[in-house]
């Protein structure tokens, strides 16, 4: 059937190398990951119920000033 079986995200300092660790999205929960200062890219990992996988890197970066 249709629908999403996996929806994950990861912050990374690289926009080319896929992250090794992912976090699962939780409905209605704000993402509040603590990261060190620097430039970060948001990666999204989505898998549908048909088994198709798509990994997307957000091409805009986030400048984070530290914890």
Coordinates of N, CA, C and O in Angstrom, one line a residue:
X1 N 0.8 -1.2 0.0 CA 0.0 0.0 0.0 C 0.9 1.2 0.0 O 2.1 1.2 0.2
X2 N 0.2 2.4 -0.2 CA 0.9 3.6 -0.1 C 1.1 4.1 1.3 O 0.5 3.6 2.2
X3 N 1.9 5.1 1.5 CA 2.2 5.6 2.8 C 3.7 5.6 3.1 O 4.5 5.1 2.3
X4 N 4.0 6.1 4.2 CA 5.4 6.2 4.6 C 5.7 5.2 5.7 O 5.0 5.2 6.7
X5 N 6.8 4.4 5.5 CA 7.2 3.5 6.5 C 8.3 4.0 7.4 O 8.6 3.5 8.5
X6 N 9.1 5.0 6.8 CA 10.2 5.5 7.6 C 10.4 7.0 7.3 O 10.3 7.4 6.1
X7 N 10.6 7.8 8.3 CA 10.8 9.2 8.1 C 11.8 9.6 9.2 O 11.5 9.7 10.4
X8 N 13.0 9.9 8.7 CA 14.1 10.2 9.6 C 14.8 11.5 9.2 O 14.7 11.9 8.0
X9 N 15.6 12.1 10.1 CA 16.4 13.3 9.8 C 17.7 13.1 10.5 O 17.9 12.4 11.4
X10 N 18.7 13.9 10.0 CA 20.0 14.0 10.6 C 20.6 15.4 10.3 O 20.4 15.9 9.2
X11 N 21.3 15.9 11.2 CA 22.1 17.1 11.0 C 23.5 16.7 10.6 O 24.0 15.8 11.2
X12 N 24.1 17.4 9.7 CA 25.5 17.0 9.3 C 26.3 18.3 8.9 O 25.7 19.2 8.4
X13 N 27.6 18.2 9.1 CA 28.4 19.3 8.6 C 28.8 19.2 7.2 O 29.4 20.0 6.6
X14 N 28.4 18.0 6.6 CA 28.7 17.7 5.2 C 27.4 17.7 4.4 O 26.3 17.2 4.8
X15 N 27.4 18.3 3.2 CA 26.3 18.2 2.3 C 26.5 17.2 1.2 O 25.7 17.1 0.2
X16 N 27.5 16.4 1.3 CA 27.8 15.4 0.3 C 27.9 14.0 0.8 O 27.6 13.0 0.1
X17 N 28.3 13.8 2.1 CA 28.5 12.5 2.7 C 27.3 12.2 3.6 O 27.0 12.9 4.5
X18 N 26.6 11.1 3.3 CA 25.4 10.7 4.0 C 25.7 10.5 5.5 O 26.7 9.8 5.8
X19 N 24.9 11.0 6.4 CA 25.1 10.8 7.8 C 25.1 9.3 8.2 O 24.3 8.5 7.6
X20 N 25.8 8.9 9.2 CA 25.8 7.5 9.7 C 24.7 7.2 10.7 O 24.3 6.1 10.9
X21 N 24.3 8.3 11.4 CA 23.2 8.1 12.4 C 22.0 9.0 12.1 O 22.2 10.2 11.7
X22 N 20.8 8.5 12.3 CA 19.6 9.1 11.9 C 18.7 9.2 13.2 O 18.7 8.3 14.0
X23 N 17.8 10.2 13.3 CA 16.8 10.3 14.3 C 15.4 10.2 13.6 O 15.3 10.7 12.5
X24 N 14.5 9.6 14.3 CA 13.1 9.4 13.8 C 12.3 10.6 14.1 O 12.3 11.1 15.2
X25 N 11.6 11.1 13.1 CA 10.6 12.2 13.4 C 9.5 11.7 14.3 O 9.1 10.5 14.1
X26 N 9.1 12.5 15.2 CA 8.0 12.2 16.1 C 6.9 13.3 15.9 O 7.2 14.5 15.9
X27 N 5.7 12.9 15.6 CA 4.6 13.9 15.3 C 4.5 14.9 16.4 O 4.5 14.5 17.6
X28 N 4.4 16.1 16.0 CA 4.1 17.3 16.9 C 5.3 17.5 17.9 O 5.1 18.2 18.9
X29 N 6.5 17.0 17.6 CA 7.6 17.2 18.5 C 8.6 18.2 17.8 O 8.9 18.0 16.6
X30 N 9.0 19.2 18.5 CA 10.0 20.1 18.0 C 11.4 19.5 18.0 O 11.7 18.9 19.0
X31 N 12.1 19.7 16.9 CA 13.5 19.1 16.9 C 14.4 20.1 17.6 O 14.5 21.3 17.3
X32 N 15.0 19.6 18.7 CA 15.8 20.5 19.5 C 17.2 19.8 19.7 O 17.7 19.8 20.9
X33 N 17.8 19.2 18.7 CA 19.1 18.6 18.9 C 20.1 19.7 19.2 O 20.1 20.7 18.7
X34 N 21.0 19.3 20.1 CA 22.1 20.2 20.5 C 23.3 19.9 19.7 O 23.7 18.7 19.6
X35 N 23.8 20.9 19.0 CA 25.0 20.7 18.2 C 26.0 21.8 18.5 O 25.6 22.8 19.0
X36 N 27.2 21.6 18.1 CA 28.3 22.6 18.3 C 28.1 23.7 17.3 O 27.4 23.5 16.3
X37 N 28.7 24.8 17.4 CA 28.7 25.9 16.5 C 29.2 25.5 15.1 O 30.0 24.5 15.0
X38 N 28.7 26.1 14.1 CA 29.2 25.9 12.7 C 28.0 25.8 11.7 O 26.9 26.2 12.0
X39 N 28.3 25.3 10.5 CA 27.4 25.2 9.5 C 26.9 23.8 9.4 O 27.7 22.9 9.4
X40 N 25.5 23.6 9.4 CA 24.9 22.3 9.4 C 23.9 22.2 8.3 O 23.3 23.2 7.9
X41 N 23.8 21.0 7.7 CA 22.9 20.7 6.7 C 21.8 19.7 7.2 O 22.2 18.7 7.9
X42 N 20.6 19.9 6.9 CA 19.5 19.0 7.3 C 19.3 17.9 6.2 O 19.0 18.2 5.1
X43 N 19.5 16.7 6.6 CA 19.3 15.5 5.7 C 17.9 14.9 6.1 O 17.6 14.7 7.3
X44 N 17.2 14.4 5.1 CA 15.9 13.7 5.3 C 16.0 12.4 4.6 O 16.4 12.3 3.5
X45 N 15.5 11.3 5.4 CA 15.5 10.0 4.9 C 14.1 9.5 4.9 O 13.5 9.4 6.0
X46 N 13.5 9.2 3.7 CA 12.1 8.8 3.7 C 12.0 7.4 2.9 O 12.7 7.3 1.8
X47 N 11.3 6.5 3.4 CA 11.0 5.2 2.7 C 9.5 5.0 2.7 O 8.9 5.1 3.8
X48 N 9.0 4.7 1.6 CA 7.5 4.4 1.5 C 7.2 2.9 1.7 O 8.2 2.1 1.7
X49 N 6.0 2.6 1.8 CA 5.6 1.2 2.0 C 5.8 0.3 0.8 O 5.8 -0.9 1.0
X50 N 6.1 0.9 -0.3 CA 6.5 0.1 -1.5 C 7.9 -0.2 -1.5 O 8.4 -0.9 -2.4
X51 N 8.7 0.3 -0.6 CA 10.1 0.0 -0.5 C 11.0 1.0 -1.2 O 12.2 0.9 -1.2
X52 N 10.4 2.1 -1.7 CA 11.3 3.1 -2.4 C 11.9 4.0 -1.4 O 11.2 4.5 -0.5
X53 N 13.2 4.3 -1.5 CA 13.9 5.1 -0.6 C 14.3 6.4 -1.2 O 14.8 6.4 -2.4
X54 N 14.2 7.4 -0.5 CA 14.7 8.7 -1.0 C 15.4 9.4 0.1 O 14.9 9.6 1.2
X55 N 16.6 9.9 -0.1 CA 17.4 10.6 0.8 C 17.7 12.0 0.2 O 18.1 12.1 -0.9
X56 N 17.3 13.0 1.0 CA 17.4 14.4 0.5 C 18.3 15.2 1.4 O 18.1 15.1 2.7
X57 N 19.2 16.0 0.9 CA 19.9 16.9 1.7 C 19.4 18.3 1.5 O 19.2 18.7 0.3
X58 N 19.1 19.0 2.5 CA 18.7 20.4 2.4 C 19.9 21.3 2.0 O 20.9 21.3 2.7
X59 N 19.8 21.9 0.9 CA 20.9 22.6 0.3 C 21.2 23.9 1.0 O 22.3 24.4 0.9
X60 N 20.3 24.4 1.8 CA 20.6 25.6 2.6 C 21.2 25.2 3.9 O 20.9 24.1 4.4
X61 N 22.1 25.9 4.4 CA 22.8 25.6 5.7 C 22.2 26.4 6.8 O 21.7 27.4 6.6
X62 N 22.5 25.9 8.0 CA 22.1 26.5 9.2 C 23.3 27.0 10.0 O 24.2 26.1 10.2
X63 N 23.5 28.2 10.2 CA 24.6 28.7 11.0 C 24.2 28.6 12.5 O 23.3 29.3 12.9
X64 N 24.9 27.8 13.2 CA 24.5 27.5 14.6 C 25.7 28.1 15.5 O 26.8 27.8 15.2
X65 N 25.3 28.9 16.5 CA 26.3 29.6 17.3 C 26.7 28.8 18.5 O 27.5 29.3 19.3
X66 N 26.3 27.6 18.7 CA 26.7 26.7 19.8 C 25.5 26.5 20.7 O 24.4 27.0 20.5
X67 N 25.8 25.6 21.7 CA 24.8 25.2 22.6 C 24.2 26.3 23.5 O 24.9 27.2 23.9

